[in-house]
PDB file of C-alpha atoms and ligand atoms in Angstrom:
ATOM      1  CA  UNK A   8     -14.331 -23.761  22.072  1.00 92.00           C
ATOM      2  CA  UNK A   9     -13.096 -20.275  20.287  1.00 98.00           C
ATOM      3  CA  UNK A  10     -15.128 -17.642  19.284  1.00 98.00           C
ATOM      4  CA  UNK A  11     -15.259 -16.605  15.586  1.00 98.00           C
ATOM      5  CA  UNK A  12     -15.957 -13.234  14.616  1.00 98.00           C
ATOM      6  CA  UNK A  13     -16.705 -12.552  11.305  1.00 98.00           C
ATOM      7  CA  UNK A  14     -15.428  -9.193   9.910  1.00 98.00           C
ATOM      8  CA  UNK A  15     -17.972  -7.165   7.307  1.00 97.00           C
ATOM      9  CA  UNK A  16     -15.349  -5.299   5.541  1.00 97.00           C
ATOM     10  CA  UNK A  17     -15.439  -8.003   2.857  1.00 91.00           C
ATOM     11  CA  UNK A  18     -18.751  -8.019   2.178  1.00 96.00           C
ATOM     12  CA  UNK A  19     -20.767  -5.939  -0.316  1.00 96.00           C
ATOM     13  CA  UNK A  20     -21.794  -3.121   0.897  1.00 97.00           C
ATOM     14  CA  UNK A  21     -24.718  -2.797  -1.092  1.00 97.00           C
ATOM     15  CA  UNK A  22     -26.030  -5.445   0.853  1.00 97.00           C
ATOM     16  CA  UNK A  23     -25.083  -5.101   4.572  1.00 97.00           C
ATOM     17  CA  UNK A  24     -27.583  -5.712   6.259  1.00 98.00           C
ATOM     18  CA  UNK A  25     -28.237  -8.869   4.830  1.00 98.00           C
ATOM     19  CA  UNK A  26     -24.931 -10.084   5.316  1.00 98.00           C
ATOM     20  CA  UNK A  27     -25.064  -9.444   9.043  1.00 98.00           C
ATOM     21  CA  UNK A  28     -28.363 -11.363   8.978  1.00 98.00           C
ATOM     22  CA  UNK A  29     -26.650 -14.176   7.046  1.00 98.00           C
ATOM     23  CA  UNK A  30     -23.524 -13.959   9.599  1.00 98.00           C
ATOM     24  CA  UNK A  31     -26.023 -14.290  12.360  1.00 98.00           C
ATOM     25  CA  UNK A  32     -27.648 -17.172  11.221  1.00 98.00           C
ATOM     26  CA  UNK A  33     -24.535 -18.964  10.116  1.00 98.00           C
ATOM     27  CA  UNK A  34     -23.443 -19.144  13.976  1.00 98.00           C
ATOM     28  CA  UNK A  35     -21.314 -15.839  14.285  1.00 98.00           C
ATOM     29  CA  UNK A  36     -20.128 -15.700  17.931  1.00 98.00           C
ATOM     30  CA  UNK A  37     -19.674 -11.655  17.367  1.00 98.00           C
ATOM     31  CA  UNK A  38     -19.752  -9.516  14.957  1.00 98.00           C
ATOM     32  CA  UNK A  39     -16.236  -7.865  13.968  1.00 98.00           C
ATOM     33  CA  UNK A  40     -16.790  -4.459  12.847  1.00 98.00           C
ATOM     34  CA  UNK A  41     -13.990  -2.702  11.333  1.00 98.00           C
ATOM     35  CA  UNK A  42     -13.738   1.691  11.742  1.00 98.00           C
ATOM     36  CA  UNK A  43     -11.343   3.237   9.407  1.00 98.00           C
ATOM     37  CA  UNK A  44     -10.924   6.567   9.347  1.00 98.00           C
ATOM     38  CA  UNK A  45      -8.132   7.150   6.310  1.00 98.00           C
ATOM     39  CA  UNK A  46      -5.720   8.865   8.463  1.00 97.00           C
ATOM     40  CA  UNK A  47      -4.641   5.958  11.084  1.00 97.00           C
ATOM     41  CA  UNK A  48      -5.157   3.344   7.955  1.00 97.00           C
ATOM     42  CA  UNK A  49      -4.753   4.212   4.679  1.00 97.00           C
ATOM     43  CA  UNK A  50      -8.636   3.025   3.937  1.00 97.00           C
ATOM     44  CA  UNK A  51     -12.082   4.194   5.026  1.00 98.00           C
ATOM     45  CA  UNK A  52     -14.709   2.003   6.018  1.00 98.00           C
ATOM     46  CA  UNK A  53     -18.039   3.096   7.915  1.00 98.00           C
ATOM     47  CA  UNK A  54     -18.790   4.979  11.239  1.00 98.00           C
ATOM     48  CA  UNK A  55     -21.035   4.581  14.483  1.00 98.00           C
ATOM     49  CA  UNK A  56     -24.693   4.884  12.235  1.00 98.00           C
ATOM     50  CA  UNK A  57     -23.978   1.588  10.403  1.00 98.00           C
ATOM     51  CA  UNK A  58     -23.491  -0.114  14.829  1.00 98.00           C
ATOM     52  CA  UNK A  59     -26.520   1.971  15.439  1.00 98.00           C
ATOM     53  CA  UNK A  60     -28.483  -0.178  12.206  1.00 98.00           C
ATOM     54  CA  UNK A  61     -26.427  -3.224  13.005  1.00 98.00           C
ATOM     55  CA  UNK A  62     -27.962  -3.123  16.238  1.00 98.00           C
ATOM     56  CA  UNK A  63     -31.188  -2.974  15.067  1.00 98.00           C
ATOM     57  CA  UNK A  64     -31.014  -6.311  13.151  1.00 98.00           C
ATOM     58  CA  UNK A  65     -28.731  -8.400  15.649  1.00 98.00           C
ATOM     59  CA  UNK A  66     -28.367  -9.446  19.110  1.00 98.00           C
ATOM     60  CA  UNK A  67     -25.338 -11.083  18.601  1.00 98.00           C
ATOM     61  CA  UNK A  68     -22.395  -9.249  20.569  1.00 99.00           C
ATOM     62  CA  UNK A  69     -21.315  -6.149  18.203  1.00 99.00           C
ATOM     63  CA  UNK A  70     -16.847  -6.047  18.189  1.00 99.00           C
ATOM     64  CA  UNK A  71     -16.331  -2.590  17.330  1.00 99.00           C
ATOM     65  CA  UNK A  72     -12.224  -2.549  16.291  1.00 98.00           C
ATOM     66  CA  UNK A  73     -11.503   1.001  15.909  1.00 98.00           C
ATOM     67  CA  UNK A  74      -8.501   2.098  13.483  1.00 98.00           C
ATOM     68  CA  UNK A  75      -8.574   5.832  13.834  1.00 97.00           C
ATOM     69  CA  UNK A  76      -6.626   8.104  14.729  1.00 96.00           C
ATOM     70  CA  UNK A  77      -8.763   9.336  17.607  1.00 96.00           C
ATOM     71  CA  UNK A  78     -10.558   6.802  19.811  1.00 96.00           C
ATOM     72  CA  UNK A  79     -10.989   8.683  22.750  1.00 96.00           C
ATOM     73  CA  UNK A  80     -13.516  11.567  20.889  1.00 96.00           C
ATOM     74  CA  UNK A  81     -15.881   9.144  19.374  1.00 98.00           C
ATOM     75  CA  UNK A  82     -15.713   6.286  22.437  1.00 98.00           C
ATOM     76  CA  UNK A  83     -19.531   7.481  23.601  1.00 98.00           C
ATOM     77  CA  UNK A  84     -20.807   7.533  20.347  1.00 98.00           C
ATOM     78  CA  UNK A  85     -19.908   3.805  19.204  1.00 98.00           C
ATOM     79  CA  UNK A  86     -20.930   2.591  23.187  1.00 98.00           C
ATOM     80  CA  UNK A  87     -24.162   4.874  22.434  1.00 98.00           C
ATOM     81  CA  UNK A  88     -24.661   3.081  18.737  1.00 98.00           C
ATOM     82  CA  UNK A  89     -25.032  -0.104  20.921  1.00 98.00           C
ATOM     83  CA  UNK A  90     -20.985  -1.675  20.661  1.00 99.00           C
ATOM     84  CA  UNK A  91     -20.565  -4.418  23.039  1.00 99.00           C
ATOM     85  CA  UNK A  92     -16.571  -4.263  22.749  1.00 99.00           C
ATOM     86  CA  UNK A  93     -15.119  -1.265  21.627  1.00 98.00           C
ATOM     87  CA  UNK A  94     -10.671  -2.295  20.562  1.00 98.00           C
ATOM     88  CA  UNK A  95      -8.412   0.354  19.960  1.00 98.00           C
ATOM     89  CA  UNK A  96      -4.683   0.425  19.315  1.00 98.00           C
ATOM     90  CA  UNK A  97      -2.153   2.241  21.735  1.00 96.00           C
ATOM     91  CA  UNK A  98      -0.029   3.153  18.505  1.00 93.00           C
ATOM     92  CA  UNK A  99      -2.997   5.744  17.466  1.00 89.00           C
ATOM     93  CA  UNK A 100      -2.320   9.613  18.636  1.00 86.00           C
ATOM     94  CA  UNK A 101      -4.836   9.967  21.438  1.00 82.00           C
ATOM     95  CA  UNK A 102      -4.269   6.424  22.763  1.00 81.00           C
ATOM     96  CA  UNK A 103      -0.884   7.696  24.258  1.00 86.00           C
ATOM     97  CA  UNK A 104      -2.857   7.954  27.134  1.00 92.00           C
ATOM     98  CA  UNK A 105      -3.567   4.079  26.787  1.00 96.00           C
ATOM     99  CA  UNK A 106      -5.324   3.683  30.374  1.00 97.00           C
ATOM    100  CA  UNK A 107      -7.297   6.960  29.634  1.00 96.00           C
ATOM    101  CA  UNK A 108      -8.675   5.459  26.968  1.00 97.00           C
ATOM    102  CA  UNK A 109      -9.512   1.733  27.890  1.00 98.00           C
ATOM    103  CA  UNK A 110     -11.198   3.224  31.453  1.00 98.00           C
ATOM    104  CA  UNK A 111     -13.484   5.426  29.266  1.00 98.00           C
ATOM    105  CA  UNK A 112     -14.635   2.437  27.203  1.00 98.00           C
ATOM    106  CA  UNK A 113     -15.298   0.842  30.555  1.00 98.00           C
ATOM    107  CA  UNK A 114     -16.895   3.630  31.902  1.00 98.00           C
ATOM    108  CA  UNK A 115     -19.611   3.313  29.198  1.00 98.00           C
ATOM    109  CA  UNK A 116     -20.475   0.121  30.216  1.00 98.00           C
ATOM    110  CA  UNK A 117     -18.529  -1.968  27.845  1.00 98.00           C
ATOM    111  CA  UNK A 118     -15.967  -4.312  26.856  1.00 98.00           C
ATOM    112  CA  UNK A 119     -12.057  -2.772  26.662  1.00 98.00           C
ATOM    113  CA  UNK A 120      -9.806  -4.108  24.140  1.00 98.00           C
ATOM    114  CA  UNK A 121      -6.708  -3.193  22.836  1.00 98.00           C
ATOM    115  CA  UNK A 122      -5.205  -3.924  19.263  1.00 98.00           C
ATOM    116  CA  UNK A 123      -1.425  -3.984  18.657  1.00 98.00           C
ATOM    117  CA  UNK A 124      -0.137  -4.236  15.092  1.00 98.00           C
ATOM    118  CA  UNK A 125       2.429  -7.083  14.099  1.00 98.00           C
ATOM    119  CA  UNK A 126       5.652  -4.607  15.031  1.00 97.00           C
ATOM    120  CA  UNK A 127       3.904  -3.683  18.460  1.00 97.00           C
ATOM    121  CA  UNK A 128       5.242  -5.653  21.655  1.00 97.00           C
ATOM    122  CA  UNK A 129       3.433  -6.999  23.731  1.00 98.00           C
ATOM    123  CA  UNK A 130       5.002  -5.052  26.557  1.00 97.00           C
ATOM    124  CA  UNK A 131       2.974  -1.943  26.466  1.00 97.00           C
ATOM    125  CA  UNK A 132       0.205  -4.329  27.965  1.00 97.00           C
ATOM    126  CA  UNK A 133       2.432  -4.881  31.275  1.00 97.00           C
ATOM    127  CA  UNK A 134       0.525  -2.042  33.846  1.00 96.00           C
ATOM    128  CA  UNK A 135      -3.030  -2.598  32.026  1.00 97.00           C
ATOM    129  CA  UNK A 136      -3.758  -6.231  32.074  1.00 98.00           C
ATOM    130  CA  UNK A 137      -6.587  -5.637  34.974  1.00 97.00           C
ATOM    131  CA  UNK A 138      -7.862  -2.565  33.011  1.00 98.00           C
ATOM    132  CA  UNK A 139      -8.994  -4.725  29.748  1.00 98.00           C
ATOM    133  CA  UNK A 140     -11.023  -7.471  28.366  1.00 98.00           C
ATOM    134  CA  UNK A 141      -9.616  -8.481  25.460  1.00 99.00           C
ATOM    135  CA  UNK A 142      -6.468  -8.459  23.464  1.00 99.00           C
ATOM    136  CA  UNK A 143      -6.306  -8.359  19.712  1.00 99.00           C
ATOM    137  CA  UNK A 144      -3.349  -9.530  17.788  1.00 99.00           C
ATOM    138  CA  UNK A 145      -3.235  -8.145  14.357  1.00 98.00           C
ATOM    139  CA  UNK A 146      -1.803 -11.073  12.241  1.00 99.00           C
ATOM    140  CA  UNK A 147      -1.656  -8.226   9.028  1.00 98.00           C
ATOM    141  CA  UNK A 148      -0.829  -4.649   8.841  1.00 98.00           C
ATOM    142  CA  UNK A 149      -4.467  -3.041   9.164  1.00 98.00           C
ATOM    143  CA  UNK A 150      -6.550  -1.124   6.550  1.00 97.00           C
ATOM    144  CA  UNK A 151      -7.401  -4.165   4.047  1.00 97.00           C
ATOM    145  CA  UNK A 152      -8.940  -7.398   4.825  1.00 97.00           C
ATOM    146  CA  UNK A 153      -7.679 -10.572   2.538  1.00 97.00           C
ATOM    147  CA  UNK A 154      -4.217 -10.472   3.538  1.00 98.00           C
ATOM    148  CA  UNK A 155      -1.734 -12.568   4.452  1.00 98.00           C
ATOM    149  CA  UNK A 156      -1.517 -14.492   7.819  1.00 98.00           C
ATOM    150  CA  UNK A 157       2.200 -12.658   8.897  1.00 98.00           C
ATOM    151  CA  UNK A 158       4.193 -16.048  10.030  1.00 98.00           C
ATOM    152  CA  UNK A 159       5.426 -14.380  12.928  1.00 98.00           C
ATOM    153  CA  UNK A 160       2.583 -13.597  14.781  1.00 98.00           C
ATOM    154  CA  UNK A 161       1.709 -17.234  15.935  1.00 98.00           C
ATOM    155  CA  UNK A 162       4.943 -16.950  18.794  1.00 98.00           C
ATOM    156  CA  UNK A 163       3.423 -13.712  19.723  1.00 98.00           C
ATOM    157  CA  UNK A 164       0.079 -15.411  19.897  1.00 99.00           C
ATOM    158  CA  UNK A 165       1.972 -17.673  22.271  1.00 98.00           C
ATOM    159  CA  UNK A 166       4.121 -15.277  24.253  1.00 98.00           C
ATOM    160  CA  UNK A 167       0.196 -13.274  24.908  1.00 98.00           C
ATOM    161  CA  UNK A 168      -1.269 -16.537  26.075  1.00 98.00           C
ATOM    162  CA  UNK A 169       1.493 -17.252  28.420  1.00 98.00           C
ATOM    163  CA  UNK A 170       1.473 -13.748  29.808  1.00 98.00           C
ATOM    164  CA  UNK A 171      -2.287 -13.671  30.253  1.00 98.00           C
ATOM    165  CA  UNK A 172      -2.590 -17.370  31.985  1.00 98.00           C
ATOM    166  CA  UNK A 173       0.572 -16.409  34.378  1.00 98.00           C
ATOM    167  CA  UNK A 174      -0.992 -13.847  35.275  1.00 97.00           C
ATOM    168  CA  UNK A 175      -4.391 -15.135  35.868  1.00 98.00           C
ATOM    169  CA  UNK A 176      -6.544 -13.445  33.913  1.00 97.00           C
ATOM    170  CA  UNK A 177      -9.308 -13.676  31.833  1.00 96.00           C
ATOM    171  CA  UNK A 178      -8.643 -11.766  28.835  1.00 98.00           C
ATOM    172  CA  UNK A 179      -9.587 -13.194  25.425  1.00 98.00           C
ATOM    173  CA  UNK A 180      -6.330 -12.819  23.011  1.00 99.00           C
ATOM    174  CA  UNK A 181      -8.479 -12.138  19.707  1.00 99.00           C
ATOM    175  CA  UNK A 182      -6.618 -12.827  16.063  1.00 99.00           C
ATOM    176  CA  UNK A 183      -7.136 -10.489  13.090  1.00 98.00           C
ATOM    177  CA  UNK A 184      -6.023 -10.728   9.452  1.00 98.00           C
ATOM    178  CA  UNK A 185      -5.524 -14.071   6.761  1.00 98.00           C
ATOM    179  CA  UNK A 186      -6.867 -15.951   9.455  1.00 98.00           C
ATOM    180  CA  UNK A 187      -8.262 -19.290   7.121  1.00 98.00           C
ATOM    181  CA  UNK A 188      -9.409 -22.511   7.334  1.00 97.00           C
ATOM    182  CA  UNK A 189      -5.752 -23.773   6.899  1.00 97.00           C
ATOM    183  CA  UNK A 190      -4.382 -21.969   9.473  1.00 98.00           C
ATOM    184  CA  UNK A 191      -7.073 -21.800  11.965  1.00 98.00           C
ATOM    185  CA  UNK A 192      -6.261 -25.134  13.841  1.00 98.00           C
ATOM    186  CA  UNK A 193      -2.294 -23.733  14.637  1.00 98.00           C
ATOM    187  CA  UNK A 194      -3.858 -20.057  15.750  1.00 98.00           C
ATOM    188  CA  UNK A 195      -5.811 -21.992  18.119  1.00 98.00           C
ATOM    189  CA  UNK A 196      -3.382 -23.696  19.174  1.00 98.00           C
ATOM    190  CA  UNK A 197      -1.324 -20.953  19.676  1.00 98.00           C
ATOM    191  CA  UNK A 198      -3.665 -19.626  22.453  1.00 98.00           C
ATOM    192  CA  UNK A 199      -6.561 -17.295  20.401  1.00 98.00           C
ATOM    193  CA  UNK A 200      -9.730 -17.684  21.901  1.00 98.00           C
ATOM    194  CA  UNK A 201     -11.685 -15.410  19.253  1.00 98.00           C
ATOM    195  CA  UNK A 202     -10.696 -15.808  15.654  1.00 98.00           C
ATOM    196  CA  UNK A 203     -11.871 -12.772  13.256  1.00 98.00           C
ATOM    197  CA  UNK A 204     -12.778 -14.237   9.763  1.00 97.00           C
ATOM    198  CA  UNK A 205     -13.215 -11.590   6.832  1.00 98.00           C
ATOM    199  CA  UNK A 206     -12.232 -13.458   3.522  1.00 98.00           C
ATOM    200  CA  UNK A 207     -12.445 -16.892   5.046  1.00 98.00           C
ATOM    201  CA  UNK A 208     -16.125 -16.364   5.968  1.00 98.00           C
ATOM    202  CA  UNK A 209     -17.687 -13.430   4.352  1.00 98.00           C
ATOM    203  CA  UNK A 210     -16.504 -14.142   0.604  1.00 97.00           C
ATOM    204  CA  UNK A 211     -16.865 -19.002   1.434  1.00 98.00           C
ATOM    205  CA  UNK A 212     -19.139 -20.769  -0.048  1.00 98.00           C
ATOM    206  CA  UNK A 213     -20.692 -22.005   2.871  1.00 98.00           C
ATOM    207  CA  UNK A 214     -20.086 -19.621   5.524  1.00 98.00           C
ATOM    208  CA  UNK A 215     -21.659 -21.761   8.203  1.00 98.00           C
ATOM    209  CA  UNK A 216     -19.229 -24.192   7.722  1.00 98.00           C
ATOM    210  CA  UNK A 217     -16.177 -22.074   7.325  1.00 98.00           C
ATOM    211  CA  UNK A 218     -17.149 -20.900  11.161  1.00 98.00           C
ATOM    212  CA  UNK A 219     -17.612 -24.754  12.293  1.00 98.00           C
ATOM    213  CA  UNK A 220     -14.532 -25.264  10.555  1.00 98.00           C
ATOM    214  CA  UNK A 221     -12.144 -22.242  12.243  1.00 98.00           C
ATOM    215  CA  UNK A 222     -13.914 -23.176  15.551  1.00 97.00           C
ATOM    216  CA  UNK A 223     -12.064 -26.513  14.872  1.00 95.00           C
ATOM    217  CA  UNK A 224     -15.638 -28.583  15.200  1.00 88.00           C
ATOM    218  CA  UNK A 225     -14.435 -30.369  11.749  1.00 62.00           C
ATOM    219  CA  UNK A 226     -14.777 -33.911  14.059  1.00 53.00           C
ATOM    220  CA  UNK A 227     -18.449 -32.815  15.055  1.00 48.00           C
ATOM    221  CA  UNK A 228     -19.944 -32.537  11.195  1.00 45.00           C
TER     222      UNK A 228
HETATM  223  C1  DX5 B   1      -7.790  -5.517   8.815  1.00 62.85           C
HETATM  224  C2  DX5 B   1      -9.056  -5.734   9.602  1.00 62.85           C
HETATM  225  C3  DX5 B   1      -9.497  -7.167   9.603  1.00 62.85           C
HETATM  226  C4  DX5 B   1      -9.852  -7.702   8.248  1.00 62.85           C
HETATM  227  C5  DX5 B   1      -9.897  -9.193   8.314  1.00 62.85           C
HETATM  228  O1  DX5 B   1      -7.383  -4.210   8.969  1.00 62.85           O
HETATM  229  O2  DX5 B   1      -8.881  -5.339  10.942  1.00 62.85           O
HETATM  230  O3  DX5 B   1     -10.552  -7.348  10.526  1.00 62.85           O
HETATM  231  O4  DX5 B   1     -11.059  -7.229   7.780  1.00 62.85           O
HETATM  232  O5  DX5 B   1     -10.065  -9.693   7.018  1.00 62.85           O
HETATM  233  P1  DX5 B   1      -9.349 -11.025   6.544  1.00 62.85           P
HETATM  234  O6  DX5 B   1      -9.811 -12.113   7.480  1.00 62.85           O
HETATM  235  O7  DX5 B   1      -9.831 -11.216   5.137  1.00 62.85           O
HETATM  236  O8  DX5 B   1      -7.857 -10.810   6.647  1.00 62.85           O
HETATM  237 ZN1   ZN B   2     -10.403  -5.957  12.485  1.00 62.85          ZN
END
């Protein structure tokens, strides 16, 4: 069954903390945790203290997606602030150097992922597939969350899946931005194994059963 990660940025910030607790309890696979620095999106978000207090108050795998314009300086401090899976995106400055970057996060004992926005091919993965874990396909432009789903990610949703199961491997191909309970059961289809969930999960009315519901166990409630 996928994984559904449940992105923070929508919630209140006032009560953080809380909503990670809720998250937790509402059978979050991860926790999607989304760095904005205002220069690589045009929005700000929160830095490594908030993984460091997120750590306190979870076990649940922390998925640190980093949209800043330089990964590579703060990689120890978000693998020191306890981030299981640290994501970055090759289009950022310092991530020219793409295999620099994803060996560092691996050198700090954690999880590699790389992030390509909706215009980035797929391509750029060809001479690092054995160097990450995971995959991200951003379904939106980055910086906001309650977007729309952009139509034309689910072939490149498929064209990742194919590459990654020729191949082999066992990467997870991760899918962020207007993912919802509508399209959830196509995106799965499509080859995600990890769906993030801001607006779908975060602002429902029943969060635990908007994650049942995008890890398509509809049949099981
Ligand atoms: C967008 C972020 C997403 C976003 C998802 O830049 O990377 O993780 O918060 O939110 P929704 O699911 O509402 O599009
Ligand atoms: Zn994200």
């Amino acid at each position: 069954m996928v994984k559904v990660a449940p992105s923070v940025l929508t919630a209140d910030f006032t009560y953080l903390g809380d909503t990670v607790r809720m998250l937790d309890k509402a059978g979050a696979d991860w926790i999607h945790c989304d760095i904005m620095d205002g220069v690589y999106v045009p929005n700000m978000s929160f830095g490594w203290p908030m993984i460091r207090a997120f750590r306190k108050i979870t076990d649940k795998p922390l998925d640190v997606h980093l949209m800043i314009s330089d990964p590579l300086r703060y990689i120890e401090e978000f693998a020191g602030a306890g981030a299981d899976i640290i994501t970055i995106h090759p289009e950022s400055p310092s991530s020219v150097h793409l295999h620099r970057v994803v060996t560092k996060i691996r050198a700090c004992g954690k999880k590699a992922g790389v992030a390509l926005n909706p215009a980035t091919s797929l391509d750029v993965l060809d001479y690092i597939y054995d160097d990450i874990d995971l995959l991200l396909v951003m379904s939106v432009n980055p910086g906001f969350g309650g977007q729309s789903f952009i139509p034309a990610i689910m072939k490149k949703i498929e064209d990742a899946a194919g590459r990654i199961s020729r191949r082999g491997l066992k990467i997870e191909i991760e899918v962020d931005g207007g993912v919802s309970v509508k399209n959830a059961a196509d995106i799965r289809s499509a080859g995600a194994t990890v769906l993030v969930g801001g607006h779908a999960v975060v602002d429902a009315e029943d969060p635990a059963e908007a994650i049942r519901i995008l890890k398509g166990a509809e049949s099981f409630t």
